[in-house]
Amino acid sequence: MVARCFYFVDLWYNMTKTFTNKYLGDREFWARTIKLALPIALQNLLMSIYSLVDTLMVSQLGDVALSSVGMASQWGWLMSLVLFGMASGSSVFISQYWGVRDIKKIHNVYSMMLIHTIALSFIFTAIALCFPRFVIGLFNDNAGVIDSGVSYLIFICLAYPSYALTTTFSAVLRSTEHVRLPMYISLLTTIENIILNYGLIYGKLGMPALGVSGAAIATVISSWTGSIVILIISFATKNMLRAPLMDMIKIPRELFKRFYKVAMPVMLNEFLWALGTMCYNIIYGRMGYQHYTAITIFKTVEGIAFVFFVGLCNACCVMVGKSIGAGRTEEAYQDATRFSVLVPLVSVFVGIAFILLRAPIISIFNADGLLSDVTISSAMGVMLIYGLIIPFKNIPYIQIVGVFRSGGDTLTGMKYDLACVWLIALPLTAFSAFVLKLPFLAVYTIMVVGEDLVKTILCIRRFISKKWIKPVTEQGKNAVA
C-alpha cells in the first residue's frame, strides 16, 4: 500500500514537472529570460516612474492642468508608438542577424532605423509647434484646457527628436542582448526629471514656478541628457552603437527591399492602432474632461503595471528571433509557447492587484483634494474593468509583438490589430457614446471587449498553425525549407 502511494506521488511529480517544463520553462529558460527581462522591466519601470512623477506633480494643480497635460501628451504618445513600430520592425532583423552574429547587417539596419525615426520625430515636432491649438482641440473644446495644453505642448515637442534617438539606441542594444545600459540611463534621467519637476513646477530650489510649462521643460532637459549620455558611453565602450561609417552608409539594395517589406507593416500597424486609440481618447474627452483626467491617471498606473509584460515581451522577441535566425525553429516554438502561457498567467495576478489596490492608488493623486468626484469614480471604474480584462488584453500583445514579429510575420499582426480597432471596437465605442449616449464606464467596457476578445481568438489560431515562422536569414530559411 505504501509502495503504491509512493508510486502515484512519483508519477504525479513527474507529470507536473513535464507540464511545467513544457509550458512554464525549465531552469535554462528562466536563466535566459531573467537575464533579458529584468533589466528591460526595470528600465520601463523607471520610465513609468518618470511619467508618474509628472502626473502626480501636475495633479496638485487641479483637474484642468492634469487633463490638459494628458491631452497634450497624446501627440507625443502617438509619435512614440510610431517610433516603437519602426524599432520593433527593425528588431526582427537585428535579433535574427544576432543569432548568426552578422554584425555588418545589424549596423545596416541600425542606420535605416535611425534615419526613419529621426525623420518621423521632426514631422511630429513641426506639427506640434505650428498647430498646437489644433492638436489640443482634437480632444476638448474647453478654453482653459486648451490654453494650458498649448503651453505644455510647445515645450514638450522639443524632446521628440531625443525620443527617436533613445528608442533607436535601446532597440539595437536590447536586440543584441545588451540590456543594462538603457536601464542605467533611465535611472539617471528619472532622478534628473524628479528634481527638475519639483523646481520648475512649484518654483523650488531657486528655479522659477512655471506650472505645466515647467513640467514640459524638465522632461525636455532630462530626455536630451539621456540620449547624449547613452551615445557617449557607447562610443567609449565600443558597443553595438559604435558602427563603422561604411556600414552605416553602404546598405545593400536587397536589404532595403526586405527591410521595407517587414518593417513597414509594423510601423503602419503601430501608427494606425495608436491613431485608433487616440480616437478613443477623443471620444472620452468629448464626454467630459473629468473622464479624460481619469484616463490620464489610469494610464500612468497602467504603465507601471505593464513593465512586467514589456520585459517578458522583449525577452521573447530576442530569444525567439535569435533561435529562428540560427535555424532552431523547434526551440523557438517551444520558447514562444512558454511566453504565451506565462504572460496571461502573470496578468491574472496583476489584475487582482489592480482591483484590490485601486482606491489607495487613486487617493495618491488626490492628496490635496483637488480632483472632482467624477474623476475619482471614473478612475475607480476604469481600473476595475482593466483588472478583469487584462489577461485578454495581453494574449494578443505577447502574440503580435513578442511572437509573430520576432518570427518575421509582421503583416498578420497588422491585419488583426487594425481590423479589431477600426472595424469593430472604434465604431462600437463611438456609437455607444454619441448615439446611445451610454455612461462613460459602459462605453469604456464596450471598447476593451470589442477590441481584445476577437483578437485573442485570432492570435491563438495563428500561433498554433506555426505560419508565423518566417526567417530573414539564410540559416533560418534553410531550416524551414
mmCIF file of C-alpha atoms in Angstrom, residues 39-215:
data_model
loop_
_atom_site.group_PDB
_atom_site.id
_atom_site.type_symbol
_atom_site.label_atom_id
_atom_site.label_comp_id
_atom_site.label_asym_id
_atom_site.label_seq_id
_atom_site.Cartn_x
_atom_site.Cartn_y
_atom_site.Cartn_z
ATOM 1 C CA PRO A 39 16.838 44.934 -16.849
ATOM 2 C CA ILE A 40 14.240 45.793 -19.510
ATOM 3 C CA ALA A 41 11.429 45.662 -16.942
ATOM 4 C CA LEU A 42 13.440 47.860 -14.588
ATOM 5 C CA GLN A 43 14.119 50.329 -17.396
ATOM 6 C CA ASN A 44 10.420 50.534 -18.204
ATOM 7 C CA LEU A 45 9.591 50.829 -14.517
ATOM 8 C CA LEU A 46 11.888 53.830 -14.325
ATOM 9 C CA MET A 47 10.252 55.303 -17.443
ATOM 10 C CA SER A 48 6.837 54.789 -15.839
ATOM 11 C CA ILE A 49 8.021 56.436 -12.622
ATOM 12 C CA TYR A 50 9.260 59.268 -14.858
ATOM 13 C CA SER A 51 5.690 59.651 -16.169
ATOM 14 C CA LEU A 52 4.178 59.101 -12.725
ATOM 15 C CA VAL A 53 6.188 61.976 -11.252
ATOM 16 C CA ASP A 54 4.877 64.310 -13.957
ATOM 17 C CA THR A 55 1.292 63.208 -13.362
ATOM 18 C CA LEU A 56 1.497 63.384 -9.558
ATOM 19 C CA MET A 57 3.082 66.827 -9.503
ATOM 20 C CA VAL A 58 0.762 68.274 -12.142
ATOM 21 C CA SER A 59 -2.271 66.719 -10.383
ATOM 22 C CA GLN A 60 -1.593 69.104 -7.491
ATOM 23 C CA LEU A 61 -2.505 71.933 -9.894
ATOM 24 C CA GLY A 62 -6.063 70.543 -10.357
ATOM 25 C CA ASP A 63 -8.319 68.808 -12.912
ATOM 26 C CA VAL A 64 -7.794 71.291 -15.743
ATOM 27 C CA ALA A 65 -3.990 71.165 -15.596
ATOM 28 C CA LEU A 66 -3.860 67.375 -15.388
ATOM 29 C CA SER A 67 -6.387 66.915 -18.169
ATOM 30 C CA SER A 68 -4.561 69.355 -20.466
ATOM 31 C CA VAL A 69 -1.210 67.657 -19.909
ATOM 32 C CA GLY A 70 -2.815 64.284 -20.633
ATOM 33 C CA MET A 71 -4.274 65.598 -23.888
ATOM 34 C CA ALA A 72 -1.026 67.245 -24.970
ATOM 35 C CA SER A 73 0.870 64.056 -24.159
ATOM 36 C CA GLN A 74 -1.328 62.114 -26.561
ATOM 37 C CA TRP A 75 0.513 63.647 -29.506
ATOM 38 C CA GLY A 76 3.854 62.502 -28.147
ATOM 39 C CA TRP A 77 2.346 59.116 -27.315
ATOM 40 C CA LEU A 78 1.171 58.722 -30.903
ATOM 41 C CA MET A 79 4.672 59.530 -32.117
ATOM 42 C CA SER A 80 6.284 57.168 -29.594
ATOM 43 C CA LEU A 81 4.174 54.273 -30.864
ATOM 44 C CA VAL A 82 5.151 55.024 -34.456
ATOM 45 C CA LEU A 83 8.788 55.061 -33.332
ATOM 46 C CA PHE A 84 8.183 51.812 -31.457
ATOM 47 C CA GLY A 85 6.725 50.314 -34.634
ATOM 48 C CA MET A 86 9.847 51.203 -36.586
ATOM 49 C CA ALA A 87 12.081 49.885 -33.802
ATOM 50 C CA SER A 88 10.025 46.720 -33.414
ATOM 51 C CA GLY A 89 10.083 46.004 -37.148
ATOM 52 C CA SER A 90 13.828 46.624 -37.253
ATOM 53 C CA SER A 91 14.358 44.334 -34.273
ATOM 54 C CA VAL A 92 13.033 41.435 -36.352
ATOM 55 C CA PHE A 93 16.190 41.739 -38.461
ATOM 56 C CA ILE A 94 18.578 42.636 -35.646
ATOM 57 C CA SER A 95 17.611 39.729 -33.363
ATOM 58 C CA GLN A 96 17.738 37.201 -36.210
ATOM 59 C CA TYR A 97 21.052 38.573 -37.532
ATOM 60 C CA TRP A 98 22.317 38.473 -33.954
ATOM 61 C CA GLY A 99 21.532 34.753 -33.939
ATOM 62 C CA VAL A 100 24.163 34.263 -36.675
ATOM 63 C CA ARG A 101 26.396 37.166 -35.499
ATOM 64 C CA ASP A 102 26.074 39.123 -38.758
ATOM 65 C CA ILE A 103 27.299 42.421 -37.267
ATOM 66 C CA LYS A 104 27.561 44.276 -40.580
ATOM 67 C CA LYS A 105 23.889 43.759 -41.406
ATOM 68 C CA ILE A 106 22.926 44.745 -37.865
ATOM 69 C CA HIS A 107 24.690 48.061 -38.464
ATOM 70 C CA ASN A 108 22.934 48.399 -41.836
ATOM 71 C CA VAL A 109 19.540 48.012 -40.150
ATOM 72 C CA TYR A 110 20.597 50.354 -37.323
ATOM 73 C CA SER A 111 21.363 53.040 -39.906
ATOM 74 C CA MET A 112 17.997 52.670 -41.661
ATOM 75 C CA MET A 113 16.159 52.752 -38.347
ATOM 76 C CA LEU A 114 17.995 55.897 -37.252
ATOM 77 C CA ILE A 115 17.160 57.758 -40.467
ATOM 78 C CA HIS A 116 13.461 56.902 -40.279
ATOM 79 C CA THR A 117 12.939 57.577 -36.568
ATOM 80 C CA ILE A 118 14.640 60.976 -36.680
ATOM 81 C CA ALA A 119 12.623 61.993 -39.752
ATOM 82 C CA LEU A 120 9.382 60.962 -38.049
ATOM 83 C CA SER A 121 10.235 62.909 -34.891
ATOM 84 C CA PHE A 122 10.865 66.069 -36.911
ATOM 85 C CA ILE A 123 7.448 65.754 -38.581
ATOM 86 C CA PHE A 124 5.643 65.415 -35.233
ATOM 87 C CA THR A 125 7.668 68.284 -33.747
ATOM 88 C CA ALA A 126 6.852 70.600 -36.660
ATOM 89 C CA ILE A 127 3.101 69.905 -36.407
ATOM 90 C CA ALA A 128 3.100 70.459 -32.634
ATOM 91 C CA LEU A 129 4.972 73.759 -32.956
ATOM 92 C CA CYS A 130 2.903 75.088 -35.854
ATOM 93 C CA PHE A 131 -0.576 73.885 -34.846
ATOM 94 C CA PRO A 132 -0.637 73.366 -31.053
ATOM 95 C CA ARG A 133 -4.210 74.613 -30.566
ATOM 96 C CA PHE A 134 -5.464 72.257 -33.256
ATOM 97 C CA VAL A 135 -3.766 69.270 -31.579
ATOM 98 C CA ILE A 136 -5.228 70.030 -28.130
ATOM 99 C CA GLY A 137 -8.581 70.986 -29.653
ATOM 100 C CA LEU A 138 -8.973 67.464 -31.014
ATOM 101 C CA PHE A 139 -9.674 66.236 -27.501
ATOM 102 C CA ASN A 140 -11.646 69.034 -25.877
ATOM 103 C CA ASP A 141 -13.202 72.439 -26.586
ATOM 104 C CA ASN A 142 -12.787 73.856 -23.067
ATOM 105 C CA ALA A 143 -10.815 77.115 -23.456
ATOM 106 C CA GLY A 144 -8.937 76.732 -20.174
ATOM 107 C CA VAL A 145 -7.897 73.170 -21.013
ATOM 108 C CA ILE A 146 -6.729 74.204 -24.498
ATOM 109 C CA ASP A 147 -4.674 77.154 -23.212
ATOM 110 C CA SER A 148 -2.996 75.017 -20.558
ATOM 111 C CA GLY A 149 -2.366 72.198 -23.039
ATOM 112 C CA VAL A 150 -0.781 74.536 -25.603
ATOM 113 C CA SER A 151 1.645 75.924 -23.002
ATOM 114 C CA TYR A 152 2.758 72.333 -22.318
ATOM 115 C CA LEU A 153 2.858 71.070 -25.927
ATOM 116 C CA ILE A 154 5.045 73.823 -27.407
ATOM 117 C CA PHE A 155 7.810 72.919 -24.971
ATOM 118 C CA ILE A 156 7.443 69.141 -24.726
ATOM 119 C CA CYS A 157 7.636 68.672 -28.503
ATOM 120 C CA LEU A 158 11.284 69.799 -28.361
ATOM 121 C CA ALA A 159 12.028 66.454 -26.690
ATOM 122 C CA TYR A 160 10.635 64.412 -29.608
ATOM 123 C CA PRO A 161 13.949 64.019 -31.506
ATOM 124 C CA SER A 162 15.574 62.763 -28.309
ATOM 125 C CA TYR A 163 12.803 60.173 -28.010
ATOM 126 C CA ALA A 164 13.694 58.991 -31.521
ATOM 127 C CA LEU A 165 17.366 58.609 -30.647
ATOM 128 C CA THR A 166 16.732 56.820 -27.354
ATOM 129 C CA THR A 167 14.170 54.469 -28.936
ATOM 130 C CA THR A 168 16.648 53.527 -31.661
ATOM 131 C CA PHE A 169 19.601 53.093 -29.328
ATOM 132 C CA SER A 170 17.589 50.981 -26.874
ATOM 133 C CA ALA A 171 16.170 48.745 -29.623
ATOM 134 C CA VAL A 172 19.631 47.952 -31.016
ATOM 135 C CA LEU A 173 21.107 47.253 -27.592
ATOM 136 C CA ARG A 174 18.173 45.121 -26.424
ATOM 137 C CA SER A 175 18.054 43.038 -29.605
ATOM 138 C CA THR A 176 21.753 42.208 -29.220
ATOM 139 C CA GLU A 177 21.343 41.288 -25.526
ATOM 140 C CA HIS A 178 22.999 44.467 -24.173
ATOM 141 C CA VAL A 179 20.166 45.454 -21.851
ATOM 142 C CA ARG A 180 21.845 47.127 -18.866
ATOM 143 C CA LEU A 181 22.974 50.445 -20.361
ATOM 144 C CA PRO A 182 19.424 51.615 -21.274
ATOM 145 C CA MET A 183 18.362 50.728 -17.714
ATOM 146 C CA TYR A 184 21.132 52.840 -16.146
ATOM 147 C CA ILE A 185 20.326 55.768 -18.436
ATOM 148 C CA SER A 186 16.651 55.579 -17.424
ATOM 149 C CA LEU A 187 17.692 55.734 -13.761
ATOM 150 C CA LEU A 188 19.753 58.861 -14.447
ATOM 151 C CA THR A 189 17.018 60.663 -16.385
ATOM 152 C CA THR A 190 14.305 59.730 -13.865
ATOM 153 C CA ILE A 191 16.258 61.245 -10.974
ATOM 154 C CA GLU A 192 17.018 64.345 -13.042
ATOM 155 C CA ASN A 193 13.364 64.695 -14.062
ATOM 156 C CA ILE A 194 12.129 64.459 -10.448
ATOM 157 C CA ILE A 195 14.481 67.231 -9.328
ATOM 158 C CA LEU A 196 13.704 69.500 -12.285
ATOM 159 C CA ASN A 197 9.953 68.899 -11.980
ATOM 160 C CA TYR A 198 9.977 69.867 -8.330
ATOM 161 C CA GLY A 199 11.903 73.030 -9.097
ATOM 162 C CA LEU A 200 10.226 74.197 -12.299
ATOM 163 C CA ILE A 201 6.589 73.356 -11.488
ATOM 164 C CA TYR A 202 6.470 74.841 -7.986
ATOM 165 C CA GLY A 203 9.365 77.302 -8.065
ATOM 166 C CA LYS A 204 11.655 75.431 -5.675
ATOM 167 C CA LEU A 205 15.459 75.074 -5.486
ATOM 168 C CA GLY A 206 15.923 78.598 -6.817
ATOM 169 C CA MET A 207 14.022 77.886 -10.052
ATOM 170 C CA PRO A 208 11.024 79.841 -11.423
ATOM 171 C CA ALA A 209 7.486 78.482 -10.841
ATOM 172 C CA LEU A 210 6.289 77.669 -14.390
ATOM 173 C CA GLY A 211 3.420 75.230 -13.732
ATOM 174 C CA VAL A 212 2.670 72.847 -16.600
ATOM 175 C CA SER A 213 5.287 74.558 -18.790
ATOM 176 C CA GLY A 214 7.878 73.729 -16.129
ATOM 177 C CA ALA A 215 6.906 70.056 -16.285
#
